[in-house]
Amino acid sequence: MGILRRYGPSVLKFAKITFQFGCFAHCFNSYVAEITWCVGPSMLPNFDMSGIVAVEHITHHFRDIEIGDVVICMSPAKPGRSVLKRVIGLPGDSVCKDPTLADRKYVNVPQGHVWVAGDNLSNSTDSRAYGPVAMGLIKGRVFAKVWPNVELLKSNFVPV
């Protein structure tokens, strides 16, 4: 009984602080910003095969996504997985469905959707495979590379 009286209040205080911090961290990661690991060749050469990026969850709710923004979104092809892609078409835009093919077909991006593509078209599963992505599937905008090289991102995308 002596141990419980002696350490009980300290353990409860520690548990309370840990729980509060966990709640804060969860809310921050869900609604403000997060650091996430990205793996795969679809964004080469602008992103490494594996690396860590910083994603913010706020601005796409208050301002429109822009062409050239790199976003993290839920994969329409594999529910439960996230993908990192570049926005190349906005609602109302006419985009080339697959610029790697000689027979160029164009698609109109419907309202409430964006057209996304990997920077490495030869090794990317993107809107060419699963079509326009609903804006509701966008989790956030990537604003920085964190590892292996730290770099703030700015769009240098020029539509043709």
XYZ file of C-alpha atoms in Angstrom:
160
model
C 0.000 0.000 0.000
C 2.903 2.340 0.645
C 4.110 2.146 -2.975
C 0.686 3.112 -4.327
C 0.444 6.130 -2.002
C 3.969 7.172 -2.792
C 4.014 6.754 -6.594
C 0.317 6.672 -7.505
C -0.197 10.448 -7.881
C 2.994 10.782 -9.955
C 2.002 7.911 -12.240
C -1.485 9.377 -12.722
C -0.048 12.828 -13.464
C 2.377 11.316 -15.992
C -0.448 9.314 -17.625
C -2.612 12.455 -17.852
C 0.179 14.499 -19.482
C 0.999 11.645 -21.877
C -2.671 11.312 -22.868
C -3.004 15.079 -23.430
C 0.154 15.146 -25.537
C -1.083 12.170 -27.576
C -4.400 13.933 -28.244
C -2.591 17.129 -29.252
C -0.198 15.229 -31.554
C -3.086 13.359 -33.193
C -5.049 16.579 -33.827
C -1.941 18.376 -35.102
C -1.087 15.520 -37.507
C -4.679 15.236 -38.719
C -5.580 18.900 -39.159
C -2.436 21.059 -39.307
C 0.665 19.311 -40.645
C 2.495 16.023 -40.597
C 5.791 14.497 -41.557
C 5.342 11.409 -43.732
C 7.527 8.810 -45.423
C 7.200 8.417 -49.201
C 8.544 5.448 -51.147
C 8.524 4.695 -54.873
C 9.838 5.781 -58.251
C 6.791 7.697 -59.514
C 8.124 11.161 -58.608
C 11.717 10.709 -59.804
C 13.824 12.803 -60.440
C 12.224 15.545 -58.306
C 11.756 13.282 -55.279
C 14.072 10.460 -54.247
C 13.016 6.793 -54.285
C 12.404 7.121 -50.557
C 12.297 10.159 -48.378
C 10.427 12.180 -45.829
C 8.187 15.110 -46.760
C 6.267 17.729 -44.777
C 2.560 17.940 -45.598
C 0.230 20.729 -44.501
C -3.499 20.114 -44.215
C -4.797 23.684 -43.959
C -4.431 25.725 -47.143
C -6.289 23.404 -49.504
C -9.406 24.103 -47.406
C -9.040 27.897 -47.741
C -7.482 28.387 -51.162
C -7.721 26.437 -54.345
C -5.244 23.752 -55.232
C -3.050 25.048 -58.050
C -1.483 23.375 -61.047
C 1.978 22.236 -60.045
C 1.131 21.618 -56.378
C 2.421 18.314 -55.040
C -0.283 16.656 -52.965
C -0.801 13.586 -50.850
C -4.132 11.945 -51.592
C -5.886 8.693 -50.919
C -5.358 6.311 -53.815
C -8.547 5.680 -55.817
C -6.976 2.412 -57.031
C -5.893 1.098 -53.618
C -8.143 2.340 -50.807
C -6.238 2.758 -47.572
C -3.021 3.795 -49.331
C -1.805 7.322 -49.910
C -0.019 8.552 -53.020
C 2.217 11.562 -53.658
C 1.445 13.173 -57.032
C 1.609 16.508 -58.851
C -1.627 18.282 -59.818
C -1.627 18.865 -63.582
C -5.307 19.542 -64.211
C -8.027 21.474 -62.384
C -11.829 21.346 -62.725
C -12.815 22.392 -66.242
C -9.331 21.839 -67.706
C -8.756 19.679 -70.755
C -5.740 17.431 -70.152
C -3.952 14.902 -72.313
C -4.949 11.522 -70.906
C -1.568 9.935 -71.629
C 1.180 12.083 -73.173
C 3.403 8.996 -73.530
C 1.157 7.610 -76.292
C 1.316 8.697 -79.941
C -2.500 8.775 -80.099
C -3.243 11.754 -77.856
C -6.690 11.766 -76.290
C -7.917 14.610 -74.114
C -10.136 14.419 -71.055
C -12.104 17.189 -69.354
C -11.570 17.287 -65.590
C -15.006 17.355 -63.903
C -15.979 19.800 -61.161
C -14.737 18.772 -57.717
C -11.838 16.770 -59.173
C -8.183 17.197 -60.145
C -5.923 15.354 -62.566
C -2.721 14.097 -60.919
C 0.410 12.539 -62.351
C 3.771 11.341 -61.180
C 6.815 13.213 -62.469
C 8.187 9.892 -63.767
C 5.402 9.020 -66.228
C 7.026 5.770 -67.321
C 6.795 4.391 -63.776
C 3.726 5.974 -62.203
C 0.185 4.857 -61.517
C -1.827 8.060 -61.569
C -4.886 9.682 -63.170
C -3.960 8.040 -66.468
C -4.907 4.739 -64.805
C -7.671 5.727 -62.379
C -9.027 8.960 -63.848
C -9.714 12.262 -62.111
C -9.260 12.315 -58.330
C -12.020 13.769 -56.160
C -10.803 16.777 -54.171
C -12.204 15.097 -51.074
C -9.442 12.480 -51.383
C -6.700 15.121 -51.075
C -5.131 14.926 -47.615
C -2.748 17.843 -47.952
C -0.157 19.782 -49.912
C 3.522 18.890 -49.695
C 5.453 22.038 -48.807
C 8.919 20.669 -48.078
C 11.278 17.763 -48.492
C 12.704 16.869 -45.099
C 15.047 13.962 -45.851
C 17.485 13.123 -47.445
C 17.786 16.789 -48.510
C 15.916 19.638 -46.843
C 14.190 21.835 -49.416
C 11.115 24.062 -49.425
C 8.986 23.364 -52.497
C 7.754 25.970 -54.906
C 5.895 25.268 -58.092
C 7.797 25.787 -61.320
C 5.190 23.907 -63.342
C 4.272 25.559 -66.625
C 1.139 24.208 -68.343
C 1.278 23.907 -72.131
